[in-house]
Amino acid sequence: MTPVQDDPLLFDTNVEQRVNDFVSAAIAQANVTRTNHIMWTMGDDFNYQYAESWFRNMDRLIHYVNKVCWLIDLDCQNAC
């Protein structure tokens, strides 16, 4: 997973791109799901070797996705 770079002092912030990638992937998965809910599985055994950075990154991504849900008419009521 590419880290979410949200520090405005960095020259390569990528929040918008990471949110767009995530929302696109969620919509693609929702389009092949028969229910109103999707379960997002993450990683494999070795992704959690550095769990602190992995979960910090996921927290950032969830934060920014939740901020834009209403803009794109995405139902994020049960998002983490």
Short mmCIF file of C-alpha atoms in Angstrom, two decimals:
data_model
loop_
_atom_site.label_atom_id
_atom_site.label_comp_id
_atom_site.label_asym_id
_atom_site.label_seq_id
_atom_site.Cartn_x
_atom_site.Cartn_y
_atom_site.Cartn_z
CA MET A 1 0.00 0.00 0.00
CA THR A 2 1.35 3.38 -0.95
CA PRO A 3 1.43 5.64 2.12
CA VAL A 4 -1.04 8.50 2.37
CA GLN A 5 1.14 11.61 2.25
CA ASP A 6 -0.91 14.34 3.91
CA ASP A 7 1.81 16.59 5.26
CA PRO A 8 1.46 19.96 3.48
CA LEU A 9 5.20 20.52 3.89
CA LEU A 10 5.92 17.58 1.58
CA PHE A 11 6.15 18.19 -2.14
CA ASP A 12 4.44 14.92 -3.03
CA THR A 13 1.14 14.96 -1.14
CA ASN A 14 -1.15 12.30 -2.58
CA VAL A 15 -4.33 12.41 -0.51
CA GLU A 16 -6.63 13.16 -3.44
CA GLN A 17 -5.16 10.37 -5.57
CA ARG A 18 -5.27 7.81 -2.74
CA VAL A 19 -8.91 8.71 -1.91
CA ASN A 20 -9.87 8.49 -5.60
CA ASP A 21 -8.16 5.10 -5.95
CA PHE A 22 -9.88 3.78 -2.83
CA VAL A 23 -13.34 5.05 -3.81
CA SER A 24 -12.95 3.65 -7.34
CA ALA A 25 -11.97 0.26 -5.96
CA ALA A 26 -14.88 0.32 -3.50
CA ILE A 27 -17.37 1.18 -6.26
CA ALA A 28 -15.95 -1.56 -8.49
CA GLN A 29 -16.34 -4.10 -5.67
CA ALA A 30 -19.85 -2.84 -4.86
CA ASN A 31 -20.86 -3.31 -8.49
CA VAL A 32 -20.20 -7.05 -8.25
CA THR A 33 -21.76 -7.49 -4.81
CA ARG A 34 -25.40 -8.50 -4.47
CA THR A 35 -26.00 -6.77 -1.15
CA ASN A 36 -25.75 -3.17 0.03
CA HIS A 37 -22.62 -3.96 2.03
CA ILE A 38 -19.11 -4.92 1.05
CA MET A 39 -16.44 -6.46 3.22
CA TRP A 40 -13.02 -5.07 2.53
CA THR A 41 -10.28 -7.60 3.18
CA MET A 42 -6.78 -6.28 3.70
CA GLY A 43 -3.40 -7.77 3.20
CA ASP A 44 -1.85 -11.09 3.94
CA ASP A 45 0.51 -12.44 6.56
CA PHE A 46 3.41 -10.14 5.81
CA ASN A 47 1.45 -6.87 5.52
CA TYR A 48 1.05 -6.81 9.27
CA GLN A 49 4.75 -7.15 9.95
CA TYR A 50 4.73 -3.36 10.33
CA ALA A 51 1.24 -3.09 11.82
CA GLU A 52 1.66 0.35 13.36
CA SER A 53 2.44 2.06 10.05
CA TRP A 54 -0.19 -0.03 8.23
CA PHE A 55 -2.98 0.99 10.60
CA ARG A 56 -1.82 4.61 10.79
CA ASN A 57 -2.07 4.72 7.02
CA MET A 58 -5.55 3.14 7.06
CA ASP A 59 -6.70 5.66 9.69
CA ARG A 60 -5.56 8.52 7.44
CA LEU A 61 -7.29 7.04 4.42
CA ILE A 62 -10.56 6.44 6.30
CA HIS A 63 -10.43 10.00 7.66
CA TYR A 64 -10.12 11.54 4.19
CA VAL A 65 -12.66 9.22 2.55
CA ASN A 66 -15.21 10.07 5.25
CA LYS A 67 -14.61 13.77 4.58
CA VAL A 68 -15.63 13.47 0.91
CA CYS A 69 -18.41 10.85 1.08
CA TRP A 70 -21.18 13.43 0.87
CA LEU A 71 -19.52 15.12 -2.12
CA ILE A 72 -19.72 12.01 -4.26
CA ASP A 73 -23.02 10.70 -2.88
CA LEU A 74 -21.32 7.69 -1.31
CA ASP A 75 -22.99 6.02 1.67
CA CYS A 76 -20.26 5.87 4.29
CA GLN A 77 -22.51 5.61 7.33
CA ASN A 78 -20.84 2.46 8.56
CA ALA A 79 -17.31 3.31 7.53
CA CYS A 80 -14.75 2.85 10.26
#
